[in-house]
Amino acid sequence: METRRPDIRNLAIIAHVDHGKTTLVDALLKQSNVFRENEQVGSLIMDSNPLEREKGITIMSKNAAVDYRGVRINIIDTPGHADFGGEVERVLNMADGCLLLVDAVEGPMPQTKFVLRKAFELGLHAIVVINKIDRRNARTEEVLHETQDLFLDLATEGNQLDFPVLYTNARDGYASFDPTVTGGDMQPLFETILEHTPPPLCDEDAPFRMLVTTLSYDSYRGRTAIGRITDGAIHSADNIIRFDHSGASSTHRVAQLFGFQGIGRMEIPEARAGEIVAITGIPDILIGETLTAPEVTTPLPVIAIEEPAMKMTFRVNDSPFASREGQFVTSRQLRERLFVEVETNVALRVEEGETADAFVVSGRGELHLAILVETMRREGYEFGVTRPEVILRHAPGGVQEPFERLYIEAPESATGFLIEALSGRKALMADMHNDHNGRIRLEFEAPTRGLIGFRDTFLSNTGGEGIMTSEYIGYRTWAGDIGHIRNGAIIASETGTAVSYGIANAQERGILFIEPGQQVYEGMIVGLHTRENDIVMNVCKTKKLTNIRSSTSDIAVKLTPPSPPSLERSLSLIAADELVEVTPKSVRLRKAQLNEGDRARTHKRSAYVADSV
């Protein structure tokens, strides 16, 4: 018989990027006394991944646990970006309630909507926390009204509209029901979690069942399966049944059983229904599979994950500088790494490419794929990637493509540019609001392919004062062809070392990515042209020497500082016939065909085919 287990609360924390979720978890961990008094833990405790600390976002979901008044509170940290929705969808299955964290200035944002919608679909009830109330321009009352409107839009049950509201300054570690309070501790939030998060509903007398929602790995224990026990109990050294995705079963023995304490794990002899545990001893376990007692004959329902909407091709690096900087450079190594990633990154898909050294990788969005590229680069892999492309669907009514709802806040003076630029990318304006303080808010519905590469243009034309966020809204009818949205490339004509004289000539034609002394090769993109056509230039060219002295010969060449693109910008900057060469030390842009003559013949052949059609 199913009953509530009062000594446990399983709580997922939901927030938009940079609203203070990780800082709030820091405060809860520190005030629950999970660390020694003299232990130096720093900040952003849950963001253990270097990429998360650098970018200020949560990429991987994580678990932590604190004890308060005899109740174990399991905290499930969820990513705040829709591109990592695969992480969100599976870890929310472990929660019984959620805590929605909202910035007191920005209010609810599009990524908040995505995660909260998933939580409501699972029937979770929310606690609302308005954070950063100490900010000078905080607007707590307006943000509360916006949050109430958000709940009206997304709630699937009437009682989800009845939620407690707290006001916090997570950095200083206090919470209150009164927004004017500026001190104290997190006790009001702890009490609210106990009162409003329902205890897990489970059957402790039934046979053991658990759905695997997360995997971790270390070289000593191998794979570790993490999930919430749905029914029954499990002990260390128990024999259990594993049901894979096809429904086939196999028998295994539990090697070690771990519970969570603070941000770490501790080995435990047994665990019961409602608890979140980690199990070792199953070498090839995958996310979404079910672990059960031997007498169970049917697995738990598999977690439903939304399909990828964007893809790019990973291929072996074949540039003249190949294998100089990377440790893993062969197609076999690249293939093994990508297929290992699929086992833990459930929203990712990997397929064999058109050639033996190419692999098509599909993900939720640009950021999802860019994080994978950056992670592999830091691990020592060297490879090339193509421009991200949307995944099209063929429906009875014709071709469909993914669309996003784009939210923009920018200076009023940028309105004309934004409307013109987005119209050219097949975006349709859905709303416009002027706050009469020099700022304007715009809302568009745009095809995802039209937004590829737009962020760079957006930042430069709004003077860095614009804020742009988007939300995936599903597939719609093909919006039509999008015209040329990037200027041509400045391409190096020969391999060698770039010199000041050659760069000085090239910088008159556009913006350069390189500086003197940098190694370049034929076909490498060294900058962007001021016009739409590509141009080939010799940046290795030196000044011709003569025996005639010049009065100006000692005047130094004046060079504009280069602006090399970041990895994320490079992925959105390249054209269809270009690649990004990624190594542990460098990010280079290049043409897929390095030789100028080969490119000319391919272009001529394509034009001939188009004319024939």
mmCIF file of N, CA and C in Angstrom, residues 29 109 113 142 152 256 265 278 334 405 491 503 547 587:
data_model
loop_
_atom_site.group_PDB
_atom_site.id
_atom_site.type_symbol
_atom_site.label_atom_id
_atom_site.label_comp_id
_atom_site.label_asym_id
_atom_site.label_seq_id
_atom_site.Cartn_x
_atom_site.Cartn_y
_atom_site.Cartn_z
ATOM 1 N N LEU A 29 23.294 24.798 1.845
ATOM 2 C CA LEU A 29 24.290 23.822 2.274
ATOM 3 C C LEU A 29 25.075 24.329 3.487
ATOM 4 N N MET A 109 11.758 34.570 -16.884
ATOM 5 C CA MET A 109 12.371 34.635 -18.203
ATOM 6 C C MET A 109 11.992 33.392 -19.007
ATOM 7 N N LYS A 113 10.245 29.491 -18.040
ATOM 8 C CA LYS A 113 8.985 28.924 -18.525
ATOM 9 C C LYS A 113 9.174 27.479 -18.960
ATOM 10 N N GLU A 142 6.065 43.963 -8.852
ATOM 11 C CA GLU A 142 5.791 43.698 -10.265
ATOM 12 C C GLU A 142 6.202 42.284 -10.650
ATOM 13 N N LEU A 152 -0.566 31.173 -14.230
ATOM 14 C CA LEU A 152 -1.876 31.057 -14.887
ATOM 15 C C LEU A 152 -1.735 30.460 -16.282
ATOM 16 N N GLN A 256 28.147 -1.626 -4.566
ATOM 17 C CA GLN A 256 28.122 -0.629 -3.494
ATOM 18 C C GLN A 256 26.846 0.191 -3.612
ATOM 19 N N ARG A 265 28.887 11.772 -1.373
ATOM 20 C CA ARG A 265 28.160 10.512 -1.198
ATOM 21 C C ARG A 265 28.765 9.748 -0.031
ATOM 22 N N ALA A 278 22.755 6.042 -5.239
ATOM 23 C CA ALA A 278 23.677 5.713 -6.329
ATOM 24 C C ALA A 278 24.103 4.256 -6.163
ATOM 25 N N LEU A 334 37.606 9.638 -32.314
ATOM 26 C CA LEU A 334 36.477 10.579 -32.366
ATOM 27 C C LEU A 334 35.155 9.832 -32.258
ATOM 28 N N ARG A 405 10.446 31.409 -29.877
ATOM 29 C CA ARG A 405 9.893 32.709 -29.503
ATOM 30 C C ARG A 405 11.036 33.536 -28.934
ATOM 31 N N ILE A 491 40.481 35.198 -47.040
ATOM 32 C CA ILE A 491 41.078 33.867 -47.018
ATOM 33 C C ILE A 491 42.570 33.955 -47.314
ATOM 34 N N ILE A 503 49.393 41.821 -43.216
ATOM 35 C CA ILE A 503 48.180 42.089 -42.431
ATOM 36 C C ILE A 503 47.700 43.517 -42.662
ATOM 37 N N ASN A 547 67.604 48.825 -52.694
ATOM 38 C CA ASN A 547 68.809 49.479 -52.174
ATOM 39 C C ASN A 547 68.666 50.991 -52.128
ATOM 40 N N VAL A 587 41.355 27.659 -32.116
ATOM 41 C CA VAL A 587 40.098 27.581 -32.859
ATOM 42 C C VAL A 587 40.322 28.355 -34.146
#
